[in-house]
C-alpha positions as a Markdown table, in Angstrom:
| # | Residue | x | y | z |
|---|---|---|---|---|
| 1 | Met | -4.8 | -7.8 | -12.9 |
| 2 | Phe | -3.0 | -8.0 | -9.6 |
| 3 | Glu | 0.5 | -6.9 | -8.6 |
| 4 | Ile | 2.6 | -8.4 | -5.5 |
| 5 | Ala | 3.9 | -5.6 | -3.6 |
| 6 | Pro | 6.5 | -6.8 | -0.7 |
| 7 | Ser | 6.4 | -4.6 | 2.2 |
| 8 | Leu | 10.2 | -3.6 | 3.3 |
| 9 | Leu | 9.2 | -3.1 | 6.9 |
| 10 | Ser | 9.8 | -6.9 | 7.0 |
| 11 | Ala | 12.9 | -7.1 | 5.0 |
| 12 | Asp | 16.0 | -7.6 | 6.1 |
| 13 | Phe | 17.8 | -4.3 | 6.1 |
| 14 | Thr | 21.3 | -5.6 | 6.4 |
| 15 | Arg | 20.6 | -6.9 | 3.0 |
| 16 | Leu | 18.4 | -4.8 | 1.4 |
| 17 | Asp | 19.8 | -4.7 | -1.9 |
| 18 | Glu | 19.7 | -8.6 | -2.1 |
| 19 | Glu | 16.4 | -8.6 | -0.9 |
| 20 | Ile | 15.0 | -6.1 | -3.6 |
| 21 | Arg | 16.5 | -8.2 | -6.3 |
| 22 | Ala | 15.2 | -11.1 | -5.0 |
| 23 | Val | 11.5 | -9.9 | -4.9 |
| 24 | Lys | 11.8 | -8.7 | -8.4 |
| 25 | Glu | 13.2 | -11.9 | -9.6 |
| 26 | Gly | 10.2 | -13.4 | -8.2 |
| 27 | Gly | 7.9 | -11.1 | -10.2 |
| 28 | Ala | 7.1 | -8.5 | -7.6 |
| 29 | Thr | 6.2 | -5.2 | -9.6 |
| 30 | Val | 6.3 | -2.8 | -6.5 |
| 31 | Leu | 7.9 | -1.9 | -3.6 |
| 32 | His | 5.8 | -0.9 | -0.5 |
| 33 | Val | 7.4 | 1.3 | 2.3 |
| 34 | Asp | 5.9 | 2.0 | 5.4 |
| 35 | Val | 6.3 | 5.6 | 6.7 |
| 36 | Met | 5.6 | 5.9 | 10.6 |
| 37 | Asp | 6.3 | 8.6 | 12.8 |
| 38 | Gly | 5.6 | 7.4 | 16.2 |
| 39 | His | 2.2 | 9.6 | 16.5 |
| 40 | Phe | -0.3 | 8.1 | 14.1 |
| 41 | Val | 0.9 | 4.8 | 15.0 |
| 42 | Pro | 2.7 | 3.5 | 17.7 |
| 43 | Asn | 5.9 | 2.8 | 15.9 |
| 44 | Ile | 8.9 | 4.4 | 14.0 |
| 45 | Thr | 10.3 | 3.4 | 10.7 |
| 46 | Ile | 12.0 | 4.8 | 7.9 |
| 47 | Gly | 11.9 | 8.3 | 6.2 |
| 48 | Leu | 12.9 | 10.5 | 3.3 |
| 49 | Pro | 16.4 | 9.4 | 3.2 |
| 50 | Val | 15.8 | 5.8 | 2.7 |
| 51 | Val | 13.3 | 6.5 | -0.2 |
| 52 | Lys | 16.2 | 8.6 | -1.8 |
| 53 | Ser | 18.5 | 5.6 | -1.5 |
| 54 | Leu | 15.5 | 2.9 | -2.5 |
| 55 | Arg | 15.2 | 5.1 | -5.9 |
| 56 | Lys | 18.9 | 4.8 | -6.5 |
| 57 | Ala | 19.0 | 1.1 | -6.0 |
| 58 | Thr | 16.1 | -0.2 | -8.1 |
| 59 | Asp | 13.4 | 0.7 | -11.1 |
| 60 | Met | 10.5 | -1.1 | -9.5 |
| 61 | Ile | 7.7 | 1.3 | -8.8 |
| 62 | Ile | 8.2 | 2.8 | -5.1 |
| 63 | Asp | 5.1 | 2.8 | -2.9 |
| 64 | Cys | 5.2 | 5.1 | 0.2 |
| 65 | His | 2.3 | 4.7 | 2.7 |
| 66 | Leu | 2.4 | 7.4 | 5.0 |
| 67 | Met | 1.2 | 6.7 | 8.5 |
| 68 | Ile | 1.9 | 10.0 | 9.9 |
| 69 | Thr | 0.1 | 13.1 | 11.2 |
| 70 | Glu | -0.1 | 16.1 | 9.0 |
| 71 | Pro | 0.8 | 14.3 | 5.7 |
| 72 | Ser | 0.3 | 16.9 | 3.6 |
| 73 | Arg | 3.6 | 18.7 | 5.0 |
| 74 | Tyr | 5.5 | 15.5 | 3.6 |
| 75 | Ala | 3.9 | 14.2 | 0.8 |
| 76 | Val | 5.2 | 16.0 | -2.2 |
| 77 | Gln | 8.8 | 15.5 | -0.3 |
| 78 | Phe | 8.3 | 11.9 | -0.9 |
| 79 | Val | 7.4 | 12.2 | -4.5 |
| 80 | Glu | 10.6 | 14.4 | -4.9 |
| 81 | Ala | 12.7 | 11.6 | -3.2 |
| 82 | Gly | 11.7 | 9.2 | -5.8 |
| 83 | Ala | 8.2 | 7.6 | -4.6 |
| 84 | Asp | 5.9 | 6.9 | -7.7 |
| 85 | Met | 2.8 | 5.9 | -5.1 |
| 86 | Val | 2.1 | 8.1 | -2.1 |
| 87 | Ser | -0.9 | 7.4 | 0.0 |
| 88 | Val | -2.1 | 9.6 | 3.2 |
| 89 | His | -4.8 | 8.4 | 5.6 |
| 90 | Val | -8.3 | 9.6 | 5.3 |
| 91 | Glu | -8.1 | 9.6 | 9.3 |
| 92 | Ala | -5.0 | 12.1 | 9.4 |
| 93 | Asp | -5.5 | 14.8 | 6.8 |
| 94 | Val | -8.4 | 17.3 | 6.9 |
| 95 | His | -7.7 | 18.9 | 3.7 |
| 96 | Leu | -7.4 | 15.4 | 1.8 |
| 97 | Gln | -8.4 | 16.5 | -1.7 |
| 98 | Arg | -6.0 | 19.2 | -1.6 |
| 99 | Thr | -3.1 | 16.8 | -0.7 |
| 100 | Leu | -4.3 | 14.3 | -3.4 |
| 101 | Thr | -4.0 | 17.1 | -5.6 |
| 102 | Ala | -0.5 | 18.2 | -4.9 |
| 103 | Ile | 1.0 | 14.6 | -5.0 |
| 104 | Arg | -0.7 | 14.0 | -8.6 |
| 105 | Glu | 1.0 | 17.7 | -9.3 |
| 106 | Ala | 4.3 | 16.3 | -8.2 |
| 107 | Gly | 4.2 | 13.4 | -10.7 |
| 108 | Ala | 3.0 | 10.5 | -8.6 |
| 109 | Lys | -0.2 | 8.4 | -8.3 |
| 110 | Ala | -1.9 | 9.8 | -5.2 |
| 111 | Gly | -4.1 | 7.2 | -2.9 |
| 112 | Val | -5.9 | 7.2 | 0.4 |
| 113 | Ala | -5.1 | 4.7 | 3.0 |
| 114 | Ile | -8.5 | 3.7 | 5.5 |
| 115 | Asn | -8.3 | 1.9 | 9.0 |
| 116 | Pro | -10.3 | -1.1 | 9.4 |
| 117 | Gly | -12.8 | 0.5 | 11.7 |
| 118 | Thr | -13.4 | 3.5 | 9.1 |
| 119 | Pro | -16.4 | 3.0 | 6.9 |
| 120 | Val | -15.9 | 3.5 | 3.1 |
| 121 | Ser | -18.4 | 5.9 | 3.0 |
| 122 | Leu | -16.0 | 8.2 | 4.2 |
| 123 | Leu | -14.2 | 7.8 | 0.8 |
| 124 | Glu | -17.5 | 9.1 | -1.3 |
| 125 | Glu | -15.9 | 12.7 | -1.9 |
| 126 | Val | -12.4 | 12.0 | -2.8 |
| 127 | Leu | -12.7 | 8.7 | -4.7 |
| 128 | Ser | -12.4 | 11.1 | -8.2 |
| 129 | Phe | -9.3 | 12.2 | -6.9 |
| 130 | Ser | -7.4 | 8.9 | -5.9 |
| 131 | Asp | -5.7 | 6.8 | -8.1 |
| 132 | Phe | -6.0 | 4.3 | -5.8 |
| 133 | Ile | -7.1 | 3.3 | -2.2 |
| 134 | Leu | -5.4 | 1.5 | 0.3 |
| 135 | Leu | -7.7 | -0.7 | 2.5 |
| 136 | Met | -6.0 | -1.6 | 5.7 |
| 137 | Ser | -6.8 | -5.3 | 6.4 |
| 138 | Val | -5.2 | -4.9 | 10.1 |
| 139 | Asn | -4.6 | -2.1 | 12.5 |
| 140 | Pro | -1.4 | -0.1 | 10.9 |
| 141 | Gly | 1.5 | 0.0 | 12.9 |
| 142 | Phe | 3.2 | -3.3 | 13.0 |
| 143 | Gly | 3.6 | -6.3 | 11.0 |
| 144 | Gly | 2.8 | -9.9 | 11.3 |
| 145 | Gln | -0.5 | -9.4 | 12.4 |
| 146 | Ser | -3.7 | -11.7 | 11.3 |
| 147 | Phe | -6.1 | -10.6 | 8.8 |
| 148 | Ile | -9.3 | -9.1 | 9.6 |
| 149 | Glu | -11.9 | -11.3 | 8.0 |
| 150 | Thr | -14.6 | -8.3 | 7.8 |
| 151 | Ser | -12.1 | -6.9 | 5.1 |
| 152 | Tyr | -13.5 | -8.9 | 2.1 |
| 153 | Asp | -17.0 | -7.3 | 2.7 |
| 154 | Lys | -15.2 | -3.9 | 2.9 |
| 155 | Leu | -13.3 | -4.9 | -0.5 |
| 156 | Arg | -16.6 | -5.5 | -2.1 |
| 157 | Lys | -18.1 | -2.4 | -0.8 |
| 158 | Leu | -15.0 | -0.5 | -2.3 |
| 159 | Arg | -15.0 | -2.1 | -5.5 |
| 160 | Ser | -19.0 | -1.6 | -5.8 |
| 161 | Ala | -18.5 | 2.0 | -5.2 |
| 162 | Ile | -15.8 | 2.5 | -7.7 |
| 163 | Thr | -17.6 | 0.5 | -10.4 |
| 164 | Glu | -20.7 | 2.6 | -9.9 |
| 165 | Arg | -18.9 | 5.8 | -10.5 |
| 166 | Gly | -17.2 | 4.5 | -13.7 |
| 167 | Leu | -13.7 | 5.3 | -12.1 |
| 168 | Gln | -10.5 | 3.3 | -13.0 |
| 169 | Thr | -9.3 | 4.0 | -9.4 |
| 170 | Arg | -7.1 | 0.9 | -8.0 |
| 171 | Ile | -7.6 | -0.8 | -4.8 |
| 172 | Glu | -4.9 | -1.9 | -2.7 |
| 173 | Ile | -4.8 | -4.1 | 0.3 |
| 174 | Asp | -2.2 | -4.3 | 3.3 |
| 175 | Gly | -2.1 | -6.8 | 6.3 |
| 176 | Gly | -2.3 | -10.5 | 7.1 |
| 177 | Ile | -1.8 | -11.6 | 3.3 |
| 178 | Asp | -0.4 | -14.6 | 2.4 |
| 179 | Ala | -0.7 | -17.6 | 0.0 |
| 180 | Ser | -3.5 | -19.0 | 2.0 |
| 181 | Asn | -5.9 | -15.8 | 1.7 |
| 182 | Val | -4.5 | -13.9 | -1.5 |
| 183 | Ala | -6.9 | -15.6 | -4.0 |
| 184 | Lys | -10.1 | -14.5 | -1.7 |
| 185 | Val | -8.6 | -11.0 | -1.5 |
| 186 | Val | -8.0 | -10.6 | -5.3 |
| 187 | Glu | -11.7 | -12.5 | -5.9 |
| 188 | Ala | -13.2 | -9.6 | -3.5 |
| 189 | Gly | -11.6 | -6.9 | -5.7 |
| 190 | Ala | -7.7 | -6.1 | -4.5 |
| 191 | Glu | -5.4 | -5.5 | -7.4 |
| 192 | Ile | -2.2 | -4.4 | -5.3 |
| 193 | Ile | -1.6 | -7.0 | -2.7 |
| 194 | Val | 0.7 | -5.9 | 0.3 |
| 195 | Ala | 2.9 | -8.8 | 1.9 |
| 196 | Gly | 5.4 | -8.6 | 4.3 |
| 197 | Ser | 6.0 | -11.6 | 6.7 |
| 198 | Ala | 4.8 | -13.8 | 3.8 |
| 199 | Val | 7.2 | -12.7 | 1.5 |
| 200 | Phe | 10.5 | -12.0 | 4.1 |
| 201 | Gly | 9.4 | -14.3 | 6.9 |
| 202 | Ala | 9.5 | -17.7 | 5.1 |
| 203 | Gly | 11.8 | -19.5 | 2.7 |
| 204 | Thr | 13.5 | -17.2 | 0.2 |
| 205 | Pro | 11.8 | -13.7 | -1.0 |
| 206 | Ala | 11.8 | -14.9 | -4.6 |
| 207 | Glu | 9.9 | -18.2 | -3.8 |
| 208 | Ser | 7.6 | -16.5 | -1.4 |
| 209 | Val | 6.4 | -14.1 | -4.1 |
| 210 | Lys | 6.3 | -16.6 | -6.7 |
| 211 | Glu | 3.8 | -18.6 | -4.2 |
| 212 | Met | 1.5 | -15.7 | -3.9 |
| 213 | Ile | 1.3 | -15.2 | -7.5 |
| 214 | Asp | 0.5 | -18.7 | -8.3 |
| 215 | Ala | -2.1 | -18.9 | -5.5 |
| 216 | Ala | -3.7 | -15.8 | -6.7 |
| 217 | Thr | -3.7 | -16.7 | -10.5 |
| 218 | Val | -6.6 | -18.9 | -9.9 |
| 219 | Trp | -9.1 | -15.8 | -9.9 |
| 220 | Val | -7.4 | -13.9 | -13.1 |
């Protein structure tokens, strides 16, 4: 079963409550929150206070993607702020297993994010400690980028590795996904589909989410 996770990075923050209600109406179940610090990626976005406010505003699953240096310092704080899912980058955390365990112990789903240029093989030792893997299909830092076509093969490799180990680890994918390629992404093994500009950049958010769900359902 797949889920659509609208990325609030592309939402209108002057109408955030409306935007959240609209994507939920369209069938979205997860809110994706991009946390950037200007060091790990060349952009700065939102942090703990916004996540706390989101938690008060919605009962949707809050999925925090930490694109920051030293994620182990802040991961549990995001859980305490209200995140249901927290992902940290394999490229940023030298004690990844410890951070994943801490996220789980704090009561959230623990995920590992992986950049386009990082091989799936680097996840081998942490798959069993991960509730989900976030595969980046663009280089992180900015919205509106084009999907990297080699991500399909990477998805299949990751799905195969998870299946071979008999794990329940889910696959999330983020970057350049819209109604034109969402079916192929789901067919390749993705279960949580992050979409930013495809949801908030054209038409109404509710209609855009419904369009993506309809486009992906062909593979379900």
